[in-house]
Tab-separated table of C-alpha atoms in Angstrom:
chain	number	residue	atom	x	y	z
A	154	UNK	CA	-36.415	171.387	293.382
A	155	UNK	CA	-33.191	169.584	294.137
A	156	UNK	CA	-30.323	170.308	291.181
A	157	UNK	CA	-28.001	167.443	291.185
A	158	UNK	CA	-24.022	168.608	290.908
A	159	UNK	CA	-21.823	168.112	287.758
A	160	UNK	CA	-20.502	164.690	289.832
A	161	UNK	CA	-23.456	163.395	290.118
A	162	UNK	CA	-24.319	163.884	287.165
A	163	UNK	CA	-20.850	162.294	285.677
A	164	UNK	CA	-21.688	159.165	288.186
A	165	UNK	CA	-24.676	158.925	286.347
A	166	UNK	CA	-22.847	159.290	282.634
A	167	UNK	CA	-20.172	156.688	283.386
A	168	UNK	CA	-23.308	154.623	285.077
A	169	UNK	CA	-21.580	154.294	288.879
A	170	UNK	CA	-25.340	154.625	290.290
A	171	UNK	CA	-27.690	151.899	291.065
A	172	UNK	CA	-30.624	151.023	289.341
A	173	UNK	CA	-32.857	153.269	291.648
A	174	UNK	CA	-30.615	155.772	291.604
A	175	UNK	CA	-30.883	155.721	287.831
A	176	UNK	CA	-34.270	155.940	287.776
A	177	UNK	CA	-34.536	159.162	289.770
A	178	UNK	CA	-32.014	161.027	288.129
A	179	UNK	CA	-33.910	159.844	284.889
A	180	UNK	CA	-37.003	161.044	286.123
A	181	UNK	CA	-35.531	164.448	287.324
A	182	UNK	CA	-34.348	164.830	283.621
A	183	UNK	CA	-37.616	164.918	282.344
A	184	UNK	CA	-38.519	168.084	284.721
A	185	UNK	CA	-35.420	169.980	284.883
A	186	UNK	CA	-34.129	171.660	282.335
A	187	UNK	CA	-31.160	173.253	283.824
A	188	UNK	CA	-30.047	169.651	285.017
A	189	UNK	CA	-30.715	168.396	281.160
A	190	UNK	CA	-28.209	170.886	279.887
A	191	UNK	CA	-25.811	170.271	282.227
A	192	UNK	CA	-25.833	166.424	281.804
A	193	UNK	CA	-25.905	166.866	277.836
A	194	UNK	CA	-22.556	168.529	278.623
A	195	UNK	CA	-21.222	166.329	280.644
A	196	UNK	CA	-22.210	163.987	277.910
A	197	UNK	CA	-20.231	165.414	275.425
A	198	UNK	CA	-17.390	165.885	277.337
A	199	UNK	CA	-16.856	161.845	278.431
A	200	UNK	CA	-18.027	160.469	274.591
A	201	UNK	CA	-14.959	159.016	273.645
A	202	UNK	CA	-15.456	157.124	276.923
A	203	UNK	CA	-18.580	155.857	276.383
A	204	UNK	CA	-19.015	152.740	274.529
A	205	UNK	CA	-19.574	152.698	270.791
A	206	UNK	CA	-22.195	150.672	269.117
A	207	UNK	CA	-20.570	148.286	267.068
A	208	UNK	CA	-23.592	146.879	265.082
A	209	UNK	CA	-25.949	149.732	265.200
A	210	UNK	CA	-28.409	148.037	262.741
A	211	UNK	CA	-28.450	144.960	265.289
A	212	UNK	CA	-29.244	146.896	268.213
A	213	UNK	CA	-31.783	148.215	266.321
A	214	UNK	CA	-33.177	145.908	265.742
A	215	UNK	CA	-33.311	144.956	268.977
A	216	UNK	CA	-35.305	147.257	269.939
A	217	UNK	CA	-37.622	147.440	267.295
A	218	UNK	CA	-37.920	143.072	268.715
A	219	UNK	CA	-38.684	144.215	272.111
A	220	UNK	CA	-41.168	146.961	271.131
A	221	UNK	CA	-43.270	143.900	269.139
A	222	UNK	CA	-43.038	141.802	271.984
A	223	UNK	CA	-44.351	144.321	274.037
A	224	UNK	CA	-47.768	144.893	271.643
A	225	UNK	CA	-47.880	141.194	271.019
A	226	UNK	CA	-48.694	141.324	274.992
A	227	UNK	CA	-50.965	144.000	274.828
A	228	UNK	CA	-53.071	141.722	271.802
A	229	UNK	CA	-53.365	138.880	274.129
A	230	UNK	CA	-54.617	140.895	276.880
A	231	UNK	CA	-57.276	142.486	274.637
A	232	UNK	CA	-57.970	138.400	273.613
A	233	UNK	CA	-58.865	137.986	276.739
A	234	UNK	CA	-61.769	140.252	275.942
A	235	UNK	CA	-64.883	138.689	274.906
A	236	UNK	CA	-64.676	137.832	270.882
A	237	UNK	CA	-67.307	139.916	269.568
A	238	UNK	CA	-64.552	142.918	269.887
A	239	UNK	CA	-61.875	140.876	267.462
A	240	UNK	CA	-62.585	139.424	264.356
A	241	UNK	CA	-61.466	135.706	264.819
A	242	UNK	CA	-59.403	135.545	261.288
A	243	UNK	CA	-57.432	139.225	262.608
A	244	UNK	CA	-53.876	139.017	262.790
A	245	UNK	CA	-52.127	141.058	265.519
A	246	UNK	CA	-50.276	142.799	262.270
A	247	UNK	CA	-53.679	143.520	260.790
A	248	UNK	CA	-55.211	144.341	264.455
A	249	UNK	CA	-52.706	147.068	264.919
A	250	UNK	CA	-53.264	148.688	261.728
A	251	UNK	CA	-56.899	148.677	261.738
A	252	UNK	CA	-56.803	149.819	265.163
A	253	UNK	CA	-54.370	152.849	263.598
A	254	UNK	CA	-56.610	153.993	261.374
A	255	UNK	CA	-60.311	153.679	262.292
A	256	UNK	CA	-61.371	157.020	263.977
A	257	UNK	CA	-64.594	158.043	265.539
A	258	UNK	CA	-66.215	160.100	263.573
A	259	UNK	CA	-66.491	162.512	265.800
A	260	UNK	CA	-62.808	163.384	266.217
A	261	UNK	CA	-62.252	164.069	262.331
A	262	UNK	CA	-62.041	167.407	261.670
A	263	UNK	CA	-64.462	167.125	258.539
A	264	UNK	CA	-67.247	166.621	261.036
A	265	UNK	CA	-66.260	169.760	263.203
A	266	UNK	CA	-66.424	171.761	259.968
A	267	UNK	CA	-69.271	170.767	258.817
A	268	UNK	CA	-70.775	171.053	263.029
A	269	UNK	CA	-69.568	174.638	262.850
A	270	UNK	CA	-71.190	175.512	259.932
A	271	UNK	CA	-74.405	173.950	261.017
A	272	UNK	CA	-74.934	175.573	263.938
A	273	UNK	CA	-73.957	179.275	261.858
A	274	UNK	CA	-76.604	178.590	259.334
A	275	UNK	CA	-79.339	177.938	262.668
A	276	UNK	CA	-78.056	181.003	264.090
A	277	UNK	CA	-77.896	183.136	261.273
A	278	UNK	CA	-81.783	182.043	260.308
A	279	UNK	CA	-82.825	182.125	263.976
A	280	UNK	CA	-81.659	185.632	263.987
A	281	UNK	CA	-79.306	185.644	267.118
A	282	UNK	CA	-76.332	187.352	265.284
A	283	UNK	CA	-78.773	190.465	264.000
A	284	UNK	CA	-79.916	190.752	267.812
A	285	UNK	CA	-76.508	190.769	268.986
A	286	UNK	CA	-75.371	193.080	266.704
A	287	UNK	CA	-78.705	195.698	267.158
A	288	UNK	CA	-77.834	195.627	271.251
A	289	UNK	CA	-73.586	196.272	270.259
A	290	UNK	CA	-74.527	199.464	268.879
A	291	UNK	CA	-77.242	200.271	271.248
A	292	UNK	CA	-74.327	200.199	273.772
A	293	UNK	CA	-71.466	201.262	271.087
A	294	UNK	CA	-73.329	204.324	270.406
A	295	UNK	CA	-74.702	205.105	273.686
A	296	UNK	CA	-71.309	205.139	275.071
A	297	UNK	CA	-70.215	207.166	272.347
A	298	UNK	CA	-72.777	210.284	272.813
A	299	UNK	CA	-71.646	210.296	276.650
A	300	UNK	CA	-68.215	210.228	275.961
A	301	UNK	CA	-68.575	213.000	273.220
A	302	UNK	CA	-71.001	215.340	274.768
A	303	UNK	CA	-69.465	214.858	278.222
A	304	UNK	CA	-66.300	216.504	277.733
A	305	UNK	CA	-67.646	219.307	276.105
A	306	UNK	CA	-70.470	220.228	277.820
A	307	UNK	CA	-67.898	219.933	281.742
A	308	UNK	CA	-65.516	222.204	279.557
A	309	UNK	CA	-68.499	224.755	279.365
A	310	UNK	CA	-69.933	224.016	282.829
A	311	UNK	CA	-66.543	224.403	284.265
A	312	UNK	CA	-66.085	227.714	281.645
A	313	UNK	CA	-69.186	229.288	282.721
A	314	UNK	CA	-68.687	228.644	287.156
A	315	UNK	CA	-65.264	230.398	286.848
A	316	UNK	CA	-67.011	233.299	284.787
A	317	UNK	CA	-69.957	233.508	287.377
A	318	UNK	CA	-67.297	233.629	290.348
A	319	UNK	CA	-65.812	236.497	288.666
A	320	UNK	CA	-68.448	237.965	288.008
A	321	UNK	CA	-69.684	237.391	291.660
A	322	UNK	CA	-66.512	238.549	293.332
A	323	UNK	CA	-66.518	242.060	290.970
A	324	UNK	CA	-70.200	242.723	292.168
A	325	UNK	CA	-69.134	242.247	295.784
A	326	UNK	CA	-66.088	244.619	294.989
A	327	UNK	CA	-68.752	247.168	294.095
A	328	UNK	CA	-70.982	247.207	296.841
A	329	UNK	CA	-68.654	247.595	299.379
């Protein structure tokens, strides 16, 4: 990945770049987060030569035109749609709210709650969960007893070979 320098950065600040220029530094913003750290410093340093907004409530407005604009498109494409999608006497204002709040059904969380607990109850009457649990402790205590009579008994085993060697190697003393 490509770092830009703290010039190129300040080119971008005091907006020396062109337009596609712009755009790729914009885009590497959104990816790199040492580069965003270094450009919100550079940033801070050059405020006072940035320009301030003079009417902030008018830009803001501004935007907030441009962002209606842009849905007001987005209706008219959808009007383009055969009718029996729209309600002929919907406003775009009322469109975009009803559009807000109805929600399939299926994406509530009510119904996955009440899904969940639906397919307990089946399980817990079908008897799945007492199965499962009778073949955990088949295994769970199957596992145990090896574990626990393993050590023990090679202990022993392992006792009793060194005991018999001895014992072997003393006979063999004798003899000769």
């Amino acid at each position: 990945m490509k770092h830009y320098s703290k010039e190129e950065w300040k080119k971008y600040v005091l907006n020396d770049l062109n337009e596609h220029e712009r755009e790729l530094y914009e885009s590497h913003l959104y990816t790199c987060d040492q580069c965003m750290d270094l450009y919100v410093q550079i940033v801070t340093e050059h405020e006072e030569a940035l320009p301030d907004l003079l009417h902030e409530k008018t830009f803001t407005n501004a935007v907030m035109d441009e962002i209606m604009k842009s849905t007001a498109e987005q209706y008219d494409q959808l009007e383009d749609k055969p009718h029996s999608l729209i309600a002929e006497d919907t406003t775009k204002d009322q469109y975009q709210v009803s559009k807000k709040k109805k929600k399939r059904y299926d994406q509530s969380s009510a119904f996955h709650y009440l899904l969940a607990a639906g397919m307990t109850v089946i399980l817990m009457v079908s008897g799945a969960f007492h199965s499962v649990i009778e073949i955990a402790e088949t295994v769970q205590s199957s596992q145990f007893q090896k574990e626990k009579t393993s050590v023990t008994e090679d202990l022993m085993d392992k006792t009793f070979s060194w005991m018999d060697s001895i014992d072997e190697k003393m006979k063999e003393g004798d003899k000769k």
